[in-house]
Tab-separated table of C-alpha atoms in Angstrom:
chain	number	residue	atom	x	y	z
N	1	MET	CA	-30.000	9.960	3.022
N	2	LYS	CA	-31.540	7.616	0.423
N	3	ILE	CA	-30.044	7.261	-3.044
N	4	LYS	CA	-30.953	5.183	-6.100
N	5	ARG	CA	-28.985	2.100	-7.052
N	6	PHE	CA	-29.394	0.709	-10.568
N	7	VAL	CA	-28.791	-3.038	-10.837
N	8	TYR	CA	-27.659	-4.532	-14.164
N	9	SER	CA	-26.610	-7.905	-15.508
N	10	LEU	CA	-24.243	-8.553	-18.406
N	11	PRO	CA	-22.139	-11.394	-19.799
N	12	GLU	CA	-18.670	-11.171	-18.294
N	13	GLU	CA	-16.925	-10.106	-21.504
N	14	GLU	CA	-19.463	-7.339	-22.185
N	15	PHE	CA	-19.215	-6.175	-18.563
N	16	TYR	CA	-15.437	-5.691	-18.754
N	17	GLU	CA	-15.713	-3.955	-22.118
N	18	LEU	CA	-18.343	-1.574	-20.736
N	19	VAL	CA	-16.397	-0.722	-17.570
N	20	TYR	CA	-13.186	-0.141	-19.526
N	21	SER	CA	-14.694	1.838	-22.397
N	22	GLN	CA	-16.731	4.157	-20.162
N	23	ASN	CA	-14.353	4.236	-17.169
N	24	LEU	CA	-17.229	3.336	-14.854
N	25	SER	CA	-17.182	2.913	-11.087
N	26	VAL	CA	-19.487	0.015	-10.312
N	27	GLU	CA	-20.229	-2.334	-7.432
N	28	VAL	CA	-20.029	-6.027	-8.336
N	29	LEU	CA	-22.886	-7.780	-6.527
N	30	GLU	CA	-22.494	-11.331	-7.819
N	31	ARG	CA	-20.476	-13.324	-10.324
N	32	LYS	CA	-22.003	-16.323	-12.017
N	33	GLU	CA	-20.368	-18.651	-14.532
N	34	ILE	CA	-20.379	-16.213	-17.452
N	35	GLU	CA	-22.425	-13.354	-16.034
N	36	VAL	CA	-21.768	-10.397	-13.767
N	37	ILE	CA	-24.492	-8.717	-11.724
N	38	PHE	CA	-23.450	-5.208	-10.798
N	39	ALA	CA	-24.816	-1.896	-9.576
N	40	SER	CA	-24.240	1.726	-10.451
N	41	TYR	CA	-25.373	4.796	-8.577
N	42	LYS	CA	-26.355	6.506	-11.781
N	43	GLU	CA	-28.134	5.210	-14.860
N	44	ILE	CA	-25.886	3.743	-17.538
N	45	GLU	CA	-26.809	5.008	-20.976
N	46	GLY	CA	-27.873	2.248	-23.362
N	47	LEU	CA	-28.622	-0.310	-20.645
N	48	THR	CA	-31.922	-1.169	-19.004
N	49	PRO	CA	-31.610	-1.894	-15.285
N	50	GLU	CA	-33.079	-5.132	-13.973
N	51	LYS	CA	-34.236	-3.221	-10.922
N	52	VAL	CA	-33.880	0.145	-9.240
N	53	GLU	CA	-33.466	0.215	-5.480
N	54	GLU	CA	-33.463	2.941	-2.887
N	55	VAL	CA	-30.557	2.412	-0.525
N	56	LYS	CA	-29.082	4.329	2.365
N	57	GLU	CA	-26.017	6.310	1.368
N	58	ASP	CA	-22.977	4.587	2.872
N	59	TRP	CA	-20.040	5.923	0.926
N	60	GLU	CA	-17.269	4.444	3.057
N	61	ASN	CA	-18.630	0.895	2.857
N	62	TRP	CA	-19.288	1.249	-0.861
N	63	LYS	CA	-15.714	2.361	-1.414
N	64	GLU	CA	-14.485	-0.794	0.291
N	65	LYS	CA	-16.502	-2.959	-2.091
N	66	PHE	CA	-15.051	-1.423	-5.236
N	67	LYS	CA	-11.833	-3.211	-6.088
N	68	PRO	CA	-9.450	-2.777	-9.037
N	69	ILE	CA	-10.547	-4.651	-12.167
N	70	GLU	CA	-8.073	-6.212	-14.606
N	71	VAL	CA	-8.912	-6.145	-18.298
N	72	GLU	CA	-6.210	-7.572	-20.580
N	73	ASP	CA	-3.141	-5.331	-20.014
N	74	PHE	CA	-5.159	-2.656	-18.188
N	75	VAL	CA	-6.080	-2.233	-14.538
N	76	ILE	CA	-9.115	-0.051	-13.801
N	77	ILE	CA	-8.901	1.504	-10.355
N	78	PRO	CA	-11.200	3.852	-8.427
N	79	SER	CA	-10.046	7.445	-8.178
N	80	TRP	CA	-9.437	7.288	-4.414
N	81	LYS	CA	-6.819	4.513	-4.771
N	82	LYS	CA	-3.148	5.464	-5.186
N	83	PRO	CA	-1.464	3.238	-7.778
N	84	VAL	CA	2.191	2.283	-7.336
N	85	ILE	CA	3.885	1.182	-10.562
N	86	VAL	CA	6.774	-1.257	-10.159
N	87	LYS	CA	9.095	-2.406	-12.906
N	88	PRO	CA	9.955	-6.096	-12.306
N	89	GLY	CA	13.591	-6.416	-11.408
N	90	LEU	CA	16.129	-8.135	-9.188
N	91	ALA	CA	15.594	-6.128	-6.002
N	92	PHE	CA	13.320	-7.336	-3.229
N	93	GLY	CA	9.961	-5.630	-3.055
N	94	THR	CA	6.854	-6.187	-5.146
N	95	GLY	CA	4.375	-5.216	-2.434
N	96	LEU	CA	3.065	-8.771	-2.187
N	97	HIS	CA	4.944	-9.788	0.955
N	98	PRO	CA	3.036	-9.344	4.254
N	99	THR	CA	5.839	-7.216	5.725
N	100	THR	CA	5.597	-4.708	2.876
N	101	GLN	CA	1.826	-4.551	3.311
N	102	LEU	CA	2.182	-4.035	7.064
N	103	CYS	CA	4.629	-1.172	6.510
N	104	ILE	CA	2.242	0.488	4.068
N	105	LYS	CA	-0.574	0.162	6.602
N	106	ALA	CA	1.595	1.781	9.271
N	107	LEU	CA	2.761	4.529	6.903
N	108	LYS	CA	-0.816	5.378	6.032
N	109	LYS	CA	-1.635	5.773	9.730
N	110	TYR	CA	1.478	7.562	11.001
N	111	LEU	CA	2.990	9.501	8.098
N	112	LYS	CA	1.755	13.081	8.160
N	113	GLU	CA	1.917	15.363	5.151
N	114	GLY	CA	5.122	17.385	5.082
N	115	MET	CA	7.217	14.847	6.997
N	116	THR	CA	10.711	13.813	5.934
N	117	VAL	CA	11.234	10.063	5.483
N	118	LEU	CA	14.176	7.674	5.350
N	119	ASP	CA	13.561	4.188	3.900
N	120	VAL	CA	16.312	1.814	5.057
N	121	GLY	CA	16.849	-1.182	2.766
N	122	THR	CA	14.641	0.378	0.133
N	123	GLY	CA	14.879	-2.495	-2.393
N	124	SER	CA	12.651	-1.640	-5.346
N	125	GLY	CA	11.577	1.541	-3.577
N	126	ILE	CA	7.942	0.701	-2.868
N	127	LEU	CA	7.860	2.097	0.664
N	128	ALA	CA	9.734	5.221	-0.397
N	129	ILE	CA	7.301	5.760	-3.269
N	130	VAL	CA	4.281	5.209	-1.010
N	131	SER	CA	5.734	7.755	1.431
N	132	ALA	CA	5.998	10.315	-1.358
N	133	LEU	CA	2.446	9.585	-2.523
N	134	LEU	CA	1.211	10.058	1.046
N	135	GLY	CA	2.606	13.585	1.084
N	136	ALA	CA	6.112	13.335	2.508
N	137	LYS	CA	8.099	16.513	1.854
N	138	ARG	CA	11.358	14.659	1.270
N	139	VAL	CA	12.050	10.937	0.874
N	140	VAL	CA	15.445	9.234	0.921
N	141	GLY	CA	15.887	5.537	0.157
N	142	ILE	CA	19.112	3.700	0.973
N	143	ASP	CA	20.282	0.183	0.186
N	144	ILE	CA	23.611	-1.647	0.141
N	145	ASP	CA	22.808	-3.208	-3.252
N	146	GLU	CA	23.567	-1.014	-6.278
N	147	LYS	CA	20.932	-2.872	-8.347
N	148	ALA	CA	18.305	-1.985	-5.749
N	149	VAL	CA	19.353	1.666	-5.827
N	150	ASN	CA	18.960	1.751	-9.629
N	151	GLU	CA	15.544	0.086	-9.450
N	152	CYS	CA	14.443	2.514	-6.738
N	153	ARG	CA	15.330	5.405	-9.051
N	154	GLU	CA	13.573	3.834	-12.047
N	155	ASN	CA	10.412	3.053	-10.095
N	156	ALA	CA	10.299	6.538	-8.561
N	157	GLU	CA	10.510	7.988	-12.068
N	158	LEU	CA	7.743	5.657	-13.284
N	159	ASN	CA	5.509	6.896	-10.464
N	160	LYS	CA	6.465	10.539	-11.081
N	161	VAL	CA	7.605	11.114	-7.499
N	162	LYS	CA	10.900	12.419	-6.152
N	163	VAL	CA	12.900	9.905	-4.131
N	164	GLU	CA	16.599	10.335	-3.414
N	165	CYS	CA	18.101	6.837	-3.769
N	166	PHE	CA	21.621	6.119	-2.493
N	167	ARG	CA	23.888	3.167	-1.883
N	168	ALA	CA	24.527	3.425	1.829
N	169	GLU	CA	24.202	1.829	5.240
N	170	PRO	CA	22.362	3.565	8.110
N	171	LYS	CA	25.692	4.541	9.720
N	172	ASP	CA	26.545	6.499	6.544
N	173	VAL	CA	23.510	8.804	6.928
N	174	ASN	CA	24.509	12.032	8.655
N	175	GLU	CA	21.074	13.544	9.258
N	176	SER	CA	17.815	12.673	10.983
N	177	PHE	CA	14.287	12.406	9.589
N	178	ASP	CA	10.777	12.757	10.976
N	179	LEU	CA	10.051	9.127	10.120
N	180	VAL	CA	12.181	6.091	9.369
N	181	VAL	CA	10.820	2.880	7.843
N	182	ALA	CA	12.955	-0.263	7.732
N	183	ASN	CA	11.696	-3.588	6.376
N	184	LEU	CA	14.658	-5.859	7.090
N	185	GLU	CA	15.238	-9.121	9.002
N	186	ILE	CA	15.979	-9.730	12.656
N	187	HIS	CA	19.607	-10.715	12.088
N	188	ILE	CA	20.133	-7.447	10.183
N	189	PHE	CA	18.406	-5.447	12.909
N	190	GLU	CA	20.774	-7.057	15.429
N	191	ARG	CA	23.629	-5.503	13.494
N	192	VAL	CA	22.293	-2.107	12.388
N	193	LEU	CA	19.340	-1.087	14.599
N	194	LYS	CA	21.706	0.897	16.833
N	195	ASP	CA	22.582	2.980	13.753
N	196	ILE	CA	18.938	3.377	12.660
N	197	LEU	CA	17.394	4.524	15.951
N	198	PRO	CA	19.153	7.945	16.023
N	199	LYS	CA	17.972	8.662	12.481
N	200	PHE	CA	14.302	9.369	13.316
N	201	LYS	CA	12.860	12.225	15.367
N	202	LYS	CA	9.223	11.146	15.640
N	203	ILE	CA	8.200	7.765	14.217
N	204	GLY	CA	10.037	4.527	13.436
N	205	ILE	CA	8.324	1.722	11.501
N	206	PHE	CA	10.137	-1.618	11.547
N	207	SER	CA	9.151	-4.893	9.911
N	208	GLY	CA	10.590	-8.182	8.678
N	209	LEU	CA	9.944	-9.794	12.072
N	210	TYR	CA	8.682	-13.382	11.907
N	211	LYS	CA	6.721	-14.915	14.773
N	212	GLU	CA	6.880	-13.869	18.404
N	213	LYS	CA	10.510	-14.866	18.864
N	214	ASP	CA	11.601	-12.163	16.407
N	215	LEU	CA	9.182	-9.670	17.934
N	216	LYS	CA	10.515	-10.256	21.455
N	217	ARG	CA	14.110	-10.069	20.282
N	218	PHE	CA	13.416	-6.801	18.480
N	219	GLU	CA	11.831	-5.300	21.600
N	220	GLU	CA	15.001	-6.223	23.491
N	221	LEU	CA	17.089	-4.401	20.874
N	222	LEU	CA	15.030	-1.224	21.357
N	223	GLY	CA	16.515	-0.679	24.781
N	224	GLY	CA	14.547	2.045	26.527
N	225	LEU	CA	12.328	2.931	23.566
N	226	LYS	CA	8.697	1.885	23.890
N	227	VAL	CA	6.571	0.208	21.237
N	228	LYS	CA	3.523	2.299	20.336
N	229	GLU	CA	1.715	-0.207	18.095
N	230	VAL	CA	2.208	-3.649	16.564
N	231	PHE	CA	0.678	-4.779	13.267
N	232	GLU	CA	0.457	-8.493	12.403
N	233	LYS	CA	-0.310	-10.528	9.297
N	234	GLU	CA	0.355	-14.228	8.688
N	235	ASN	CA	2.800	-14.415	11.638
N	236	TRP	CA	4.777	-11.412	10.368
N	237	TYR	CA	4.997	-8.277	12.501
N	238	ALA	CA	5.560	-4.558	12.021
N	239	VAL	CA	6.435	-2.428	15.039
N	240	VAL	CA	5.808	1.295	15.417
N	241	VAL	CA	8.055	3.245	17.787
N	242	GLU	CA	7.364	6.862	18.743
N	243	LYS	CA	9.750	9.365	20.261
N	244	GLY	CA	8.760	12.351	22.374
């Protein structure tokens, strides 16, 4: 199917003002020194397009090209993105570390709506919050640091999702969940993985593993459980384990 694409050019400052004021979804085609060339799939009132093209409709690829835009203290995001708001604090977890990103990637693939989730070592609560946003029925986040537990609660409230945050170790949890996610470190896994493995019924997502030596050691710790998938970024690994 062919659709029309309207191509415009504006000075950078005017471009940001336009996008913010009209809450527009646009595709940035090129950035020059002080100018932005962009496209919209509908005419923008008050602007004259430099050209109008007929292009093949390719919604998925177009979605990938549209990225969040920062304007002063605002971030403009497309409607299909799920924002996670994090209050800066002392607990680990801003979403910038490769292991956090790998866990989110795995959660998006393996977490099914209606699942129950346990986030071990929740830190600021990012993975717990993402689980709730992805449709988990119940999410519990545990950490041994009281500051982390408080930040998890605050960040869950900021994102308007329900996350039960507790100060606890895996051995203190007396129930099992459909999915467990744990972004820790290999020396911590050596101590507590035996307590984590019984806590999930379907999927386990584990990260914090650096280089192949950590990955191999973790696979040894799994005993008879088999690895279903491995995600990698910048020499960091996330491992997905499936039961049943």
